Amino acid sequence: MTPRRAAPIVGPAVTAVLVALPLALRDRLPDPMATHWGPGNVPDGSMAFPVAVGMQVAVWGLIWLGLVVAALRGLDRRMSRVSWWGSLAGMSVFVIGMGVTSLLANLDAPTWRAAALDGRHVLTVLAAGLAAAGLAGYLGRGAPDPAAGPRAEPPVLHLRGGERVVWVSHVSNPWLVLLGVGAAVVLTVLLVLQMFGVVSGVAAGAVLPVVVLVLALGLLTSSVTARVTADGLTLLFGPFGWPLRRIPLSRIERAWSQPRRPADVGGWGVRGLPGRATIMLRAGDCLVVGYRGGGTLAVSIDDAERGAALLNALIAERAPA
């Protein structure tokens, strides 16, 4: 079964489960229901029954929509297929499992404050979701990827003795910038509403960590600046140039440019594992550095060919005669 066929089946099926189970147990559930637990598994937040069910369906709807969009755009790389099938199976199991866990905690409780959450159920759901993601990703990985696009050998630069050189390039992703700005707006509104008592501290505490995380990720991954000097390659992330990563020239064996797409590496942002990572902010040419000890690092950046040429020239200048 292809992703384009699986998504229209799994999406409504999970939605039906999220709606049918609470309705079947409606008479045995308190209203409002406990929906958040604090330290010691003590309930500290609640929602009316229709709102609680609607929130679960809305969260799943957003996840499913993202999967549908990814399927429609095409999954022609093994990493993208593994990620898609793993996300579909893992999130389906996780969302249904957490819904069942919430129902079990509220089942036959006289009020939401008496709801008893069993921490073992949460751990079981997490383990089941990870197992389902791993199995589905493996089974849906498909055929191996075709050979990667040819690396473009950069032009040879000849540096004059004593000449100080530098190359700087910058790239940003407008969607990630908007994501960070949106999270900042939501954070500001949330804090103002809490200050005036419109939103309770419990409700704000449940949403605040997610908003802060999205804001941090949006700021840190929305843009990157690459700088090549005689010391090597420096990568500066976000609008404030922090965090930064320095790769000394002594660690680099060779550099080149190579076209890559998000589908080739599994999506946007920092993808892959240490030693085989790609910093993907836009499709197109990437500056790729090969380490002397093995492994590579690629970053999608403008004018990658010239940056690679300068790195190679600096490496050749330091090589023993």
mmCIF file of C-alpha atoms in Angstrom:
data_model
loop_
_atom_site.group_PDB
_atom_site.id
_atom_site.type_symbol
_atom_site.label_atom_id
_atom_site.label_comp_id
_atom_site.label_asym_id
_atom_site.label_seq_id
_atom_site.Cartn_x
_atom_site.Cartn_y
_atom_site.Cartn_z
ATOM 1 C CA MET A 1 0.000 0.000 0.000
ATOM 2 C CA THR A 2 1.285 3.435 -0.914
ATOM 3 C CA PRO A 3 1.248 6.449 1.434
ATOM 4 C CA ARG A 4 -1.367 8.173 -0.749
ATOM 5 C CA ARG A 5 -3.718 5.220 -0.215
ATOM 6 C CA ALA A 6 -2.888 4.644 3.436
ATOM 7 C CA ALA A 7 -3.409 8.225 4.635
ATOM 8 C CA PRO A 8 -7.144 8.451 3.656
ATOM 9 C CA ILE A 9 -7.785 5.135 5.430
ATOM 10 C CA VAL A 10 -5.787 5.550 8.638
ATOM 11 C CA GLY A 11 -6.820 9.159 9.282
ATOM 12 C CA PRO A 12 -10.612 8.588 9.516
ATOM 13 C CA ALA A 13 -10.050 5.243 11.288
ATOM 14 C CA VAL A 14 -8.063 6.840 14.124
ATOM 15 C CA THR A 15 -10.572 9.702 14.319
ATOM 16 C CA ALA A 16 -13.424 7.203 14.641
ATOM 17 C CA VAL A 17 -11.659 5.452 17.526
ATOM 18 C CA LEU A 18 -10.977 8.752 19.318
ATOM 19 C CA VAL A 19 -14.669 9.656 19.116
ATOM 20 C CA ALA A 20 -16.315 6.246 19.535
ATOM 21 C CA LEU A 21 -14.497 5.110 22.683
ATOM 22 C CA PRO A 22 -15.369 8.173 24.829
ATOM 23 C CA LEU A 23 -18.974 8.113 23.601
ATOM 24 C CA ALA A 24 -19.286 4.419 24.465
ATOM 25 C CA LEU A 25 -18.072 5.136 28.033
ATOM 26 C CA ARG A 26 -19.856 8.472 28.398
ATOM 27 C CA ASP A 27 -22.013 7.366 31.344
ATOM 28 C CA ARG A 28 -18.984 6.209 33.319
ATOM 29 C CA LEU A 29 -16.916 9.376 32.907
ATOM 30 C CA PRO A 30 -17.029 12.563 34.995
ATOM 31 C CA ASP A 31 -17.814 15.862 33.342
ATOM 32 C CA PRO A 32 -15.483 17.742 33.283
ATOM 33 C CA MET A 33 -12.754 15.149 32.762
ATOM 34 C CA ALA A 34 -9.218 15.287 34.107
ATOM 35 C CA THR A 35 -6.903 16.085 31.203
ATOM 36 C CA HIS A 36 -3.630 17.023 32.889
ATOM 37 C CA TRP A 37 -1.670 15.554 35.759
ATOM 38 C CA GLY A 38 1.045 17.121 37.861
ATOM 39 C CA PRO A 39 3.729 15.609 40.119
ATOM 40 C CA GLY A 40 2.682 12.357 41.717
ATOM 41 C CA ASN A 41 0.082 11.787 38.979
ATOM 42 C CA VAL A 42 -2.298 14.159 40.754
ATOM 43 C CA PRO A 43 -4.861 15.723 38.360
ATOM 44 C CA ASP A 44 -4.440 19.488 38.110
ATOM 45 C CA GLY A 45 -6.393 20.353 34.962
ATOM 46 C CA SER A 46 -9.740 19.462 33.426
ATOM 47 C CA MET A 47 -11.920 20.040 30.377
ATOM 48 C CA ALA A 48 -15.585 19.543 29.612
ATOM 49 C CA PHE A 49 -16.262 16.185 27.976
ATOM 50 C CA PRO A 50 -16.949 17.561 24.452
ATOM 51 C CA VAL A 51 -13.911 19.853 24.627
ATOM 52 C CA ALA A 52 -11.616 17.051 25.793
ATOM 53 C CA VAL A 53 -12.737 14.786 22.957
ATOM 54 C CA GLY A 54 -12.527 17.645 20.449
ATOM 55 C CA MET A 55 -8.978 18.509 21.534
ATOM 56 C CA GLN A 56 -7.812 14.949 20.948
ATOM 57 C CA VAL A 57 -9.405 14.897 17.512
ATOM 58 C CA ALA A 58 -7.911 18.326 16.673
ATOM 59 C CA VAL A 59 -4.392 17.258 17.664
ATOM 60 C CA TRP A 60 -4.670 14.117 15.564
ATOM 61 C CA GLY A 61 -6.149 16.150 12.696
ATOM 62 C CA LEU A 62 -3.079 18.396 12.572
ATOM 63 C CA ILE A 63 -0.750 15.396 12.582
ATOM 64 C CA TRP A 64 -2.761 13.661 9.875
ATOM 65 C CA LEU A 65 -2.886 16.806 7.732
ATOM 66 C CA GLY A 66 0.895 17.046 7.835
ATOM 67 C CA LEU A 67 1.211 13.416 6.785
ATOM 68 C CA VAL A 68 -1.256 13.909 3.918
ATOM 69 C CA VAL A 69 0.687 16.920 2.628
ATOM 70 C CA ALA A 70 3.947 14.959 2.800
ATOM 71 C CA ALA A 71 2.389 12.032 0.922
ATOM 72 C CA LEU A 72 1.038 14.302 -1.810
ATOM 73 C CA ARG A 73 4.414 15.965 -2.300
ATOM 74 C CA GLY A 74 6.012 12.593 -2.909
ATOM 75 C CA LEU A 75 8.287 10.268 -0.941
ATOM 76 C CA ASP A 76 10.908 9.253 -3.448
ATOM 77 C CA ARG A 77 13.724 8.784 -0.944
ATOM 78 C CA ARG A 78 14.159 5.911 1.505
ATOM 79 C CA MET A 79 14.697 8.226 4.481
ATOM 80 C CA SER A 80 11.479 10.123 3.718
ATOM 81 C CA ARG A 81 9.529 6.861 3.390
ATOM 82 C CA VAL A 82 10.916 5.555 6.674
ATOM 83 C CA SER A 83 10.022 8.836 8.400
ATOM 84 C CA TRP A 84 6.525 8.917 6.900
ATOM 85 C CA TRP A 85 5.521 5.354 7.714
ATOM 86 C CA GLY A 86 7.138 5.570 11.136
ATOM 87 C CA SER A 87 5.272 8.791 11.913
ATOM 88 C CA LEU A 88 1.954 7.398 10.688
ATOM 89 C CA ALA A 89 2.145 4.208 12.735
ATOM 90 C CA GLY A 90 3.870 5.664 15.782
ATOM 91 C CA MET A 91 1.600 8.695 16.122
ATOM 92 C CA SER A 92 -1.533 6.620 15.492
ATOM 93 C CA VAL A 93 -0.603 4.257 18.308
ATOM 94 C CA PHE A 94 0.477 7.111 20.563
ATOM 95 C CA VAL A 95 -2.652 9.234 20.071
ATOM 96 C CA ILE A 96 -5.030 6.294 20.555
ATOM 97 C CA GLY A 97 -2.988 4.981 23.481
ATOM 98 C CA MET A 98 -2.988 8.313 25.307
ATOM 99 C CA GLY A 99 -6.722 8.634 24.674
ATOM 100 C CA VAL A 100 -7.294 5.214 26.207
ATOM 101 C CA THR A 101 -4.991 6.082 29.121
ATOM 102 C CA SER A 102 -7.004 9.231 29.818
ATOM 103 C CA LEU A 103 -10.263 7.284 29.676
ATOM 104 C CA LEU A 104 -8.960 4.641 32.078
ATOM 105 C CA ALA A 105 -7.816 7.332 34.499
ATOM 106 C CA ASN A 106 -11.249 8.982 34.498
ATOM 107 C CA LEU A 107 -13.307 5.786 34.367
ATOM 108 C CA ASP A 108 -15.880 5.576 37.206
ATOM 109 C CA ALA A 109 -14.294 8.561 39.009
ATOM 110 C CA PRO A 110 -16.946 10.633 40.865
ATOM 111 C CA THR A 111 -15.193 13.889 39.881
ATOM 112 C CA TRP A 112 -12.187 14.806 37.756
ATOM 113 C CA ARG A 113 -10.102 15.415 40.880
ATOM 114 C CA ALA A 114 -10.503 11.752 41.770
ATOM 115 C CA ALA A 115 -9.132 10.535 38.434
ATOM 116 C CA ALA A 116 -6.231 8.143 38.976
ATOM 117 C CA LEU A 117 -3.509 8.036 36.334
ATOM 118 C CA ASP A 118 -1.352 4.918 36.184
ATOM 119 C CA GLY A 119 2.143 5.927 35.115
ATOM 120 C CA ARG A 120 2.784 2.432 33.769
ATOM 121 C CA HIS A 121 0.114 2.992 31.132
ATOM 122 C CA VAL A 122 1.934 6.073 29.862
ATOM 123 C CA LEU A 123 5.238 4.207 29.628
ATOM 124 C CA THR A 124 3.505 1.350 27.823
ATOM 125 C CA VAL A 125 1.998 3.736 25.290
ATOM 126 C CA LEU A 126 5.377 5.377 24.647
ATOM 127 C CA ALA A 127 7.050 2.004 24.166
ATOM 128 C CA ALA A 128 4.256 0.780 21.877
ATOM 129 C CA GLY A 129 4.421 3.959 19.792
ATOM 130 C CA LEU A 130 8.182 3.686 19.345
ATOM 131 C CA ALA A 131 7.920 -0.005 18.471
ATOM 132 C CA ALA A 132 5.182 0.656 15.921
ATOM 133 C CA ALA A 133 7.178 3.521 14.403
ATOM 134 C CA GLY A 134 10.298 1.408 14.083
ATOM 135 C CA LEU A 135 8.491 -1.580 12.563
ATOM 136 C CA ALA A 136 6.436 0.499 10.123
ATOM 137 C CA GLY A 137 9.481 2.507 9.061
ATOM 138 C CA TYR A 138 11.426 -0.670 8.392
ATOM 139 C CA LEU A 139 8.616 -2.346 6.461
ATOM 140 C CA GLY A 140 7.840 0.773 4.438
ATOM 141 C CA ARG A 141 11.426 1.723 3.604
ATOM 142 C CA GLY A 142 11.107 0.485 0.029
ATOM 143 C CA ALA A 143 13.934 0.150 -2.476
ATOM 144 C CA PRO A 144 17.351 1.693 -1.875
ATOM 145 C CA ASP A 145 17.882 5.233 -3.096
ATOM 146 C CA PRO A 146 19.488 5.802 -6.482
ATOM 147 C CA ALA A 147 22.996 7.140 -6.490
ATOM 148 C CA ALA A 148 23.264 10.677 -5.162
ATOM 149 C CA GLY A 149 23.615 13.556 -7.575
ATOM 150 C CA PRO A 150 27.136 14.168 -8.806
ATOM 151 C CA ARG A 151 29.314 16.316 -6.630
ATOM 152 C CA ALA A 152 30.413 19.498 -8.322
ATOM 153 C CA GLU A 153 34.161 19.931 -8.130
ATOM 154 C CA PRO A 154 34.752 23.566 -7.233
ATOM 155 C CA PRO A 155 37.155 25.706 -9.252
ATOM 156 C CA VAL A 156 40.756 25.805 -8.123
ATOM 157 C CA LEU A 157 41.751 28.993 -6.316
ATOM 158 C CA HIS A 158 45.353 30.146 -5.986
ATOM 159 C CA LEU A 159 46.038 32.307 -2.957
ATOM 160 C CA ARG A 160 48.821 34.867 -2.895
ATOM 161 C CA GLY A 161 51.271 34.593 -0.050
ATOM 162 C CA GLY A 162 50.164 36.457 3.062
ATOM 163 C CA GLU A 163 46.736 37.187 1.592
ATOM 164 C CA ARG A 164 43.913 37.169 4.146
ATOM 165 C CA VAL A 165 40.706 35.754 2.722
ATOM 166 C CA VAL A 166 37.171 35.230 3.966
ATOM 167 C CA TRP A 167 33.938 33.896 2.464
ATOM 168 C CA VAL A 168 30.544 34.514 4.074
ATOM 169 C CA SER A 169 27.125 33.301 2.956
ATOM 170 C CA HIS A 170 23.708 33.313 4.559
ATOM 171 C CA VAL A 171 20.423 31.504 3.986
ATOM 172 C CA SER A 172 17.092 31.586 5.805
ATOM 173 C CA ASN A 173 13.818 29.690 5.633
ATOM 174 C CA PRO A 174 10.819 32.086 5.679
ATOM 175 C CA TRP A 175 8.457 29.375 6.926
ATOM 176 C CA LEU A 176 10.619 28.683 9.966
ATOM 177 C CA VAL A 177 10.887 32.426 10.553
ATOM 178 C CA LEU A 178 7.083 32.699 10.509
ATOM 179 C CA LEU A 179 6.889 29.727 12.867
ATOM 180 C CA GLY A 180 9.131 31.480 15.361
ATOM 181 C CA VAL A 181 7.234 34.766 15.031
ATOM 182 C CA GLY A 182 3.914 32.981 15.492
ATOM 183 C CA ALA A 183 5.171 31.236 18.611
ATOM 184 C CA ALA A 184 6.408 34.568 20.002
ATOM 185 C CA VAL A 185 2.975 36.118 19.421
ATOM 186 C CA VAL A 186 1.214 33.185 21.091
ATOM 187 C CA LEU A 187 3.624 33.355 24.037
ATOM 188 C CA THR A 188 3.012 37.081 24.506
ATOM 189 C CA VAL A 189 -0.767 36.737 24.322
ATOM 190 C CA LEU A 190 -0.702 33.787 26.722
ATOM 191 C CA LEU A 191 1.346 35.674 29.306
ATOM 192 C CA VAL A 192 -0.911 38.741 29.058
ATOM 193 C CA LEU A 193 -4.072 36.649 29.443
ATOM 194 C CA GLN A 194 -2.600 34.888 32.446
ATOM 195 C CA MET A 195 -1.587 38.202 33.992
ATOM 196 C CA PHE A 196 -5.177 39.447 33.805
ATOM 197 C CA GLY A 197 -6.651 36.174 35.017
ATOM 198 C CA VAL A 198 -8.349 35.263 31.736
ATOM 199 C CA VAL A 199 -6.327 32.033 31.481
ATOM 200 C CA SER A 200 -5.644 29.919 34.551
ATOM 201 C CA GLY A 201 -2.117 29.099 35.596
ATOM 202 C CA VAL A 202 -2.821 25.406 35.050
ATOM 203 C CA ALA A 203 -3.950 25.937 31.452
ATOM 204 C CA ALA A 204 -1.003 28.241 30.733
ATOM 205 C CA GLY A 205 1.416 25.754 32.273
ATOM 206 C CA ALA A 206 0.129 23.011 29.982
ATOM 207 C CA VAL A 207 0.631 25.084 26.812
ATOM 208 C CA LEU A 208 3.687 27.162 27.746
ATOM 209 C CA PRO A 209 6.397 24.461 27.349
ATOM 210 C CA VAL A 210 5.210 23.614 23.830
ATOM 211 C CA VAL A 211 5.126 27.271 22.770
ATOM 212 C CA VAL A 212 8.585 27.952 24.216
ATOM 213 C CA LEU A 213 9.992 24.873 22.479
ATOM 214 C CA VAL A 214 8.519 25.920 19.121
ATOM 215 C CA LEU A 215 9.853 29.458 19.611
ATOM 216 C CA ALA A 216 13.349 28.201 20.417
ATOM 217 C CA LEU A 217 13.423 25.799 17.468
ATOM 218 C CA GLY A 218 12.065 28.458 15.125
ATOM 219 C CA LEU A 219 14.718 30.963 16.149
ATOM 220 C CA LEU A 220 17.646 28.562 16.152
ATOM 221 C CA THR A 221 16.858 26.798 12.873
ATOM 222 C CA SER A 222 15.335 29.594 10.792
ATOM 223 C CA SER A 223 18.656 30.774 9.352
ATOM 224 C CA VAL A 224 22.308 29.868 9.151
ATOM 225 C CA THR A 225 25.430 31.827 8.230
ATOM 226 C CA ALA A 226 28.520 30.036 6.957
ATOM 227 C CA ARG A 227 31.932 31.685 7.206
ATOM 228 C CA VAL A 228 35.209 30.358 5.806
ATOM 229 C CA THR A 229 38.484 31.823 7.053
ATOM 230 C CA ALA A 230 42.033 30.590 7.447
ATOM 231 C CA ASP A 231 40.904 28.910 10.679
ATOM 232 C CA GLY A 232 38.275 26.750 8.936
ATOM 233 C CA LEU A 233 34.474 26.739 8.687
ATOM 234 C CA THR A 234 32.167 28.419 11.188
ATOM 235 C CA LEU A 235 28.387 27.971 11.202
ATOM 236 C CA LEU A 236 26.242 30.497 13.069
ATOM 237 C CA PHE A 237 22.582 29.655 13.671
ATOM 238 C CA GLY A 238 19.582 31.923 14.098
ATOM 239 C CA PRO A 239 19.282 35.717 14.007
ATOM 240 C CA PHE A 240 21.728 36.147 16.902
ATOM 241 C CA GLY A 241 24.447 33.894 15.502
ATOM 242 C CA TRP A 242 24.106 31.438 18.354
ATOM 243 C CA PRO A 243 24.700 28.622 18.838
ATOM 244 C CA LEU A 244 27.709 28.385 16.582
ATOM 245 C CA ARG A 245 29.821 25.478 15.408
ATOM 246 C CA ARG A 246 33.481 25.723 14.446
ATOM 247 C CA ILE A 247 35.160 23.128 12.248
ATOM 248 C CA PRO A 248 38.942 23.655 12.256
ATOM 249 C CA LEU A 249 40.698 23.492 8.928
ATOM 250 C CA SER A 250 42.856 20.667 10.272
ATOM 251 C CA ARG A 251 39.775 18.416 10.493
ATOM 252 C CA ILE A 252 38.681 18.956 6.878
ATOM 253 C CA GLU A 253 40.111 16.783 4.112
ATOM 254 C CA ARG A 254 38.187 18.253 1.180
ATOM 255 C CA ALA A 255 35.096 20.316 0.360
ATOM 256 C CA TRP A 256 32.672 20.277 -2.560
ATOM 257 C CA SER A 257 29.154 21.381 -3.537
ATOM 258 C CA GLN A 258 26.285 18.981 -4.147
ATOM 259 C CA PRO A 259 22.550 19.481 -4.861
ATOM 260 C CA ARG A 260 20.270 18.066 -2.169
ATOM 261 C CA ARG A 261 16.565 18.309 -1.339
ATOM 262 C CA PRO A 262 14.730 17.928 1.966
ATOM 263 C CA ALA A 263 13.305 14.628 0.672
ATOM 264 C CA ASP A 264 16.878 13.361 0.190
ATOM 265 C CA VAL A 265 17.794 13.800 3.854
ATOM 266 C CA GLY A 266 14.473 13.239 5.626
ATOM 267 C CA GLY A 267 13.099 16.775 5.946
ATOM 268 C CA TRP A 268 13.985 20.282 7.105
ATOM 269 C CA GLY A 269 16.357 21.359 9.850
ATOM 270 C CA VAL A 270 19.301 19.350 11.171
ATOM 271 C CA ARG A 271 18.935 15.854 9.756
ATOM 272 C CA GLY A 272 20.976 12.692 10.075
ATOM 273 C CA LEU A 273 23.410 11.521 12.710
ATOM 274 C CA PRO A 274 26.708 13.041 13.869
ATOM 275 C CA GLY A 275 29.264 12.376 11.149
ATOM 276 C CA ARG A 276 26.601 12.232 8.421
ATOM 277 C CA ALA A 277 24.480 15.288 9.151
ATOM 278 C CA THR A 278 22.847 17.805 6.810
ATOM 279 C CA ILE A 279 21.631 21.262 7.791
ATOM 280 C CA MET A 280 18.716 21.676 5.398
ATOM 281 C CA LEU A 281 16.997 25.065 5.120
ATOM 282 C CA ARG A 282 16.281 25.098 1.399
ATOM 283 C CA ALA A 283 16.621 22.774 -1.559
ATOM 284 C CA GLY A 284 19.559 23.273 -3.875
ATOM 285 C CA ASP A 285 23.338 23.355 -3.667
ATOM 286 C CA CYS A 286 24.925 22.426 -0.347
ATOM 287 C CA LEU A 287 28.430 23.028 0.909
ATOM 288 C CA VAL A 288 29.743 19.598 1.878
ATOM 289 C CA VAL A 289 32.901 19.088 3.921
ATOM 290 C CA GLY A 290 34.563 15.693 4.221
ATOM 291 C CA TYR A 291 36.343 15.040 7.511
ATOM 292 C CA ARG A 292 39.838 13.567 7.629
ATOM 293 C CA GLY A 293 38.604 10.911 10.039
ATOM 294 C CA GLY A 294 35.650 9.984 7.808
ATOM 295 C CA GLY A 295 32.123 11.338 7.596
ATOM 296 C CA THR A 296 30.678 14.522 6.147
ATOM 297 C CA LEU A 297 28.700 17.603 7.078
ATOM 298 C CA ALA A 298 26.496 19.392 4.543
ATOM 299 C CA VAL A 299 24.795 22.760 4.839
ATOM 300 C CA SER A 300 22.386 24.252 2.324
ATOM 301 C CA ILE A 301 23.869 27.641 1.596
ATOM 302 C CA ASP A 302 24.146 30.120 -1.279
ATOM 303 C CA ASP A 303 27.368 30.263 -3.329
ATOM 304 C CA ALA A 304 28.401 26.852 -1.966
ATOM 305 C CA GLU A 305 30.819 26.236 -4.850
ATOM 306 C CA ARG A 306 32.951 29.266 -4.012
ATOM 307 C CA GLY A 307 32.997 28.409 -0.314
ATOM 308 C CA ALA A 308 34.202 24.896 -1.147
ATOM 309 C CA ALA A 309 36.872 26.292 -3.478
ATOM 310 C CA LEU A 310 38.252 28.567 -0.770
ATOM 311 C CA LEU A 311 38.336 25.750 1.774
ATOM 312 C CA ASN A 312 40.261 23.542 -0.649
ATOM 313 C CA ALA A 313 42.689 26.348 -1.402
ATOM 314 C CA LEU A 314 43.335 26.927 2.305
ATOM 315 C CA ILE A 315 43.829 23.197 2.842
ATOM 316 C CA ALA A 316 46.298 23.028 -0.051
ATOM 317 C CA GLU A 317 48.183 26.073 1.300
ATOM 318 C CA ARG A 318 48.726 24.363 4.640
ATOM 319 C CA ALA A 319 49.718 21.038 3.114
ATOM 320 C CA PRO A 320 53.427 20.210 3.492
ATOM 321 C CA ALA A 321 55.462 20.874 0.404
#
